[in-house]
Amino acid sequence: MTDSTVIATYTPTSRAGRGGRGRVPLIQMQFAAIWIALAILVALCALFLPRSISGTSVTSILPFASFLAIAAMGQALVLMARGIDLSVPAIVTLSSTVLLGTSGGADGSAVIGTALALALAMMVGLVNGVLVAWLKLNALIVTLATGAIVAGLTLWYRGSLPAEAGVPTVLAEFGEARFLGLNTTIWITIALTVVLTVLLRRTQLGRRFEAVGANPRAAYATGVEIRRYQAGAFVAAALLYGIVGVLLSAFIRNPTLDVGNPYLLAPIAAAVLGGTAISGGIGSMIAVAGAALFLTQLGQALKVLGLETSWQMMFQGVAIALGMFLSEVQTRKRRGG
């Protein structure tokens, strides 16, 4: 079996094999379901909670939906590589804190601070990737441990910074800037979604990555270095988490050590609701972005109803469980039962 054969066999766009025309539509429906759910949610909000979808309300939540979408796309990459990442909050907080410390609030250090924040985030991702891909350690335990270590180091480092430390003015202005009426964070999210979609769907690198997640043994048999792709997923994901930390810091100007806390369960929930297969190999960044928007709008609706944040956390837990169940069902159907 050649390398091209494995790629053709195990990518989502060509799973119509074994005589089933319904295979490809099945996967497309897996990704389309979240958009149907979002449409239903918006319709219900329009009927019963019109204030939650007013122009002002939508404009205010879109940046937060964007932060979640970027983090969820990173989590989706890890899931597609048959892993899971619980170090997301720690990496987001690390990149935010490093940005504050290295820039010192000075415009002249904004670029250096941003670059170092992203570099350190990727280093954490590399550690995760090496431990999981090369040492074959459990991804859940590894990322939980590295997250705890990074959180401790970040706490120690934050203690040396002024309590009122803020991002450079140029970043703060960027964080609140708008283009065509939308916050720049939204456009960055759209650009990242397009880039990742093209890489996964239109390049050999992306097709090999999906093949590695779908069937590592078959990919390895053709000479594909599966460990590099698995580790690379953690590094790419950590870069996205670092971007979230930088953009979120620019948006809120004076981030605290709590800045990454919302990104433990929410990215996983958005990834699985967006149709990312827990079994690996299958995912759509566009659907994941839609799931992030769905969860953010749902949270906004719950706030309008006067419900506590705990309800949103409970829904995220239910969403993860439901998404894992549906993913397993779809995987069995694709494999013919």
C-alpha positions in Angstrom: 0.0 0.0 0.0 1.5 3.4 -1.0 1.4 6.6 1.0 -1.1 8.1 -1.5 -3.3 5.1 -1.0 -3.5 5.6 2.7 -4.3 9.3 2.3 -7.0 8.5 -0.2 -8.5 5.8 1.9 -8.7 7.5 5.3 -9.5 11.2 4.6 -13.0 12.4 5.3 -13.6 13.4 1.7 -13.2 9.9 0.4 -15.0 7.6 2.9 -17.6 6.5 0.4 -15.9 3.2 0.2 -17.4 -0.2 0.9 -20.2 0.5 -1.5 -21.9 3.2 0.5 -22.8 6.5 -1.1 -24.1 7.7 2.3 -20.7 7.8 3.8 -19.7 11.3 2.7 -23.2 12.8 3.4 -23.0 11.2 6.8 -19.8 13.1 7.6 -21.1 16.3 6.1 -24.2 16.0 8.3 -21.9 15.5 11.3 -20.5 19.0 10.6 -23.8 20.6 9.5 -25.6 19.6 12.7 -24.1 22.4 14.8 -25.3 25.0 12.3 -28.8 23.6 12.5 -28.6 23.7 16.2 -27.4 27.3 16.1 -30.2 28.3 13.8 -32.7 26.7 16.2 -31.1 28.5 19.1 -31.3 31.9 17.3 -34.9 31.3 16.4 -35.8 30.5 20.0 -34.0 33.5 21.2 -35.8 35.7 18.7 -39.1 34.4 20.0 -38.5 34.4 23.7 -35.3 36.4 24.4 -35.0 39.1 21.6 -32.7 41.1 23.8 -30.1 38.4 23.6 -29.8 38.7 19.8 -30.0 42.5 19.6 -27.3 44.2 17.6 -25.5 45.4 20.7 -25.7 42.0 22.3 -24.3 40.2 19.3 -21.5 42.7 18.8 -20.5 42.3 22.4 -20.3 38.5 22.4 -18.6 37.9 19.0 -15.1 38.7 20.3 -15.6 36.1 23.1 -16.9 33.6 20.6 -13.8 34.3 18.6 -11.5 33.6 21.5 -13.3 30.3 22.2 -13.3 29.4 18.5 -9.5 29.8 18.3 -8.9 27.7 21.4 -11.4 25.1 20.2 -9.7 24.8 16.9 -6.5 24.0 18.7 -8.3 21.4 20.8 -9.8 19.9 17.7 -6.4 19.4 16.1 -5.3 17.5 19.2 -8.5 15.4 19.2 -8.0 14.6 15.5 -4.6 13.3 16.4 -6.3 11.0 19.0 -5.3 13.1 22.0 -6.8 15.6 24.4 -5.4 18.7 25.9 -6.2 19.9 29.5 -3.4 22.4 29.6 -5.3 25.0 27.6 -6.1 27.4 30.6 -2.5 27.3 31.8 -1.1 28.1 28.3 -3.5 30.9 27.8 -2.6 32.4 31.2 1.1 31.8 30.6 1.1 33.7 27.3 -0.9 36.5 28.8 1.4 36.9 31.8 4.6 36.6 29.7 3.3 39.3 27.4 2.7 41.6 30.4 6.1 40.9 32.0 8.3 41.1 28.9 6.6 44.1 27.3 6.4 46.0 30.6 3.5 48.0 29.1 5.9 49.7 26.6 4.9 50.0 23.0 8.5 49.3 21.8 8.4 45.9 23.5 5.0 44.8 22.2 6.4 42.7 19.3 9.1 41.1 21.4 6.6 40.4 24.2 4.1 38.8 21.8 6.7 36.7 20.1 8.1 35.4 23.4 4.6 34.7 24.7 3.8 32.6 21.6 7.2 30.9 21.7 6.8 29.8 25.3 3.3 28.5 24.5 4.6 26.4 21.7 7.4 25.1 24.0 4.7 23.8 26.4 2.9 22.2 23.4 6.2 20.6 22.3 6.7 19.1 25.8 3.2 17.7 25.6 3.7 16.3 22.2 7.0 14.6 23.0 5.6 13.0 26.1 2.5 11.8 24.3 3.9 10.9 20.8 7.4 9.6 21.6 7.0 8.3 25.2 3.5 7.1 24.6 2.2 8.6 27.8 -1.5 9.2 28.4 -2.5 12.6 26.9 -5.0 13.4 29.6 -2.5 12.8 32.4 0.3 14.5 30.6 -1.5 17.7 29.8 -3.1 17.8 33.2 0.4 17.6 34.8 2.0 20.1 32.5 -0.9 22.4 33.0 -0.4 22.3 36.7 3.3 22.9 36.4 2.9 25.8 34.0 0.2 27.3 36.2 2.5 27.2 39.2 5.4 28.8 37.2 3.1 31.5 35.9 1.8 32.2 39.4 5.4 32.5 40.6 6.3 34.8 37.7 3.2 37.0 38.1 4.2 37.7 41.7 7.1 39.8 40.4 4.9 42.0 38.3 2.9 45.0 39.4 -0.7 44.3 40.3 -1.8 46.9 37.8 0.3 45.6 34.9 -1.3 46.1 31.6 -0.5 45.5 27.9 1.2 48.1 25.7 -1.1 50.8 24.5 -0.6 49.8 20.9 -1.9 46.3 21.7 -4.8 47.7 23.7 -5.8 49.9 20.7 -5.5 46.9 18.4 -7.7 44.9 20.8 -10.5 47.4 20.5 -10.0 48.3 16.9 -12.8 47.6 14.4 -12.9 46.9 10.6 -16.2 47.0 8.8 -17.9 47.3 12.1 -16.4 44.1 13.6 -13.6 43.7 16.1 -10.2 42.8 14.7 -10.3 39.6 16.7 -13.2 38.4 14.7 -11.3 38.9 11.4 -8.3 37.1 12.8 -10.5 34.2 13.8 -12.0 34.1 10.3 -8.5 34.1 8.8 -7.3 31.3 11.0 -10.3 29.3 10.2 -9.7 29.6 6.5 -6.0 28.9 6.7 -6.5 25.8 8.9 -9.3 24.6 6.6 -7.2 25.0 3.5 -4.2 23.2 5.2 -6.4 20.3 6.2 -8.4 19.9 3.1 -6.1 21.1 0.3 -2.6 20.1 1.2 -0.7 16.9 1.4 0.3 17.8 5.0 -3.3 18.1 6.0 -4.3 14.8 4.3 -1.5 13.0 6.0 -2.4 14.4 9.3 -6.0 13.2 8.9 -4.8 9.8 7.8 -2.6 9.6 10.9 -5.5 10.3 13.1 -7.9 8.0 11.2 -5.6 5.0 11.1 -2.1 5.4 12.6 -1.0 1.8 11.8 -1.9 2.1 8.1 -0.2 5.5 7.9 2.9 4.1 9.7 3.0 1.2 7.3 3.5 3.6 4.4 6.4 5.4 6.0 4.5 8.4 7.5 6.2 9.5 10.7 3.1 9.5 12.8 4.9 10.8 15.9 5.8 14.0 14.2 2.2 14.6 13.2 0.9 13.7 16.7 3.4 16.0 18.4 2.9 18.7 15.8 -0.8 18.7 16.7 0.1 19.7 20.3 2.5 22.4 19.1 0.1 23.9 16.6 -2.7 23.8 19.3 -0.5 25.5 21.8 0.3 28.2 19.3 -3.4 28.8 18.9 -3.9 28.9 22.7 -1.0 31.5 22.9 -2.8 33.6 20.3 -5.9 33.5 22.5 -3.8 34.7 25.4 -2.4 37.6 23.5 -5.6 38.7 21.8 -7.6 38.3 25.1 -5.0 40.4 26.9 -5.2 43.1 24.3 -9.0 43.1 24.5 -9.3 43.4 28.3 -6.1 45.4 28.7 -5.3 44.3 32.3 -5.5 40.5 32.4 -5.3 38.6 35.7 -4.3 35.1 36.5 -7.9 34.1 35.9 -7.8 34.9 32.2 -7.5 31.3 31.1 -10.0 29.7 33.5 -12.9 29.6 31.0 -11.0 27.6 28.5 -10.8 24.1 30.2 -14.1 22.5 29.2 -15.5 25.0 26.7 -12.9 24.3 23.9 -13.5 20.5 24.3 -17.3 21.1 24.1 -17.0 23.3 21.0 -14.7 20.7 19.3 -17.0 17.7 19.9 -20.2 19.7 19.1 -18.5 20.8 15.9 -18.3 17.2 14.8 -14.6 16.5 15.6 -14.2 12.7 16.0 -12.9 11.6 19.4 -11.5 8.5 17.5 -9.3 10.8 15.4 -8.9 11.9 11.8 -12.1 13.8 11.3 -12.7 17.5 12.0 -13.9 20.7 10.5 -12.6 24.0 11.7 -15.6 25.8 10.2 -18.0 23.6 12.2 -15.9 24.1 15.3 -16.1 27.9 14.9 -19.9 27.5 14.6 -20.0 25.4 17.8 -18.0 28.2 19.6 -20.6 30.7 18.4 -23.4 28.4 19.6 -22.0 28.0 23.1 -21.3 31.7 23.4 -24.9 32.6 22.3 -26.3 30.0 24.6 -24.3 31.5 27.5 -25.7 34.9 26.6 -29.2 33.6 26.6 -28.7 32.0 30.0 -27.5 35.3 31.4 -30.5 37.1 30.0 -32.7 34.5 31.8 -30.8 35.4 35.0 -29.3 31.9 35.4 -26.0 31.5 37.1 -22.7 30.5 35.3 -23.0 27.1 36.8 -25.8 26.3 34.4 -23.4 27.0 31.5 -20.7 24.8 33.0 -23.2 22.0 33.4 -24.3 22.3 29.7 -20.7 22.2 28.6 -20.3 18.9 30.5 -23.4 17.5 28.9 -22.3 18.7 25.5 -19.0 16.9 25.9 -20.7 13.7 26.9 -23.2 14.0 24.1 -20.6 14.8 21.6 -18.5 11.8 22.6 -21.5 9.5 22.3 -22.5 10.9 18.9 -18.8 10.6 17.7 -18.7 7.0 18.7 -22.0 6.3 16.9 -20.8 8.0 13.8 -17.5 6.2 13.9 -19.3 2.8 14.1 -21.5 3.7 11.2 -18.5 4.7 9.1 -16.8 1.4 9.9 -19.9 -0.5 8.9 -21.2 -1.2 12.4 
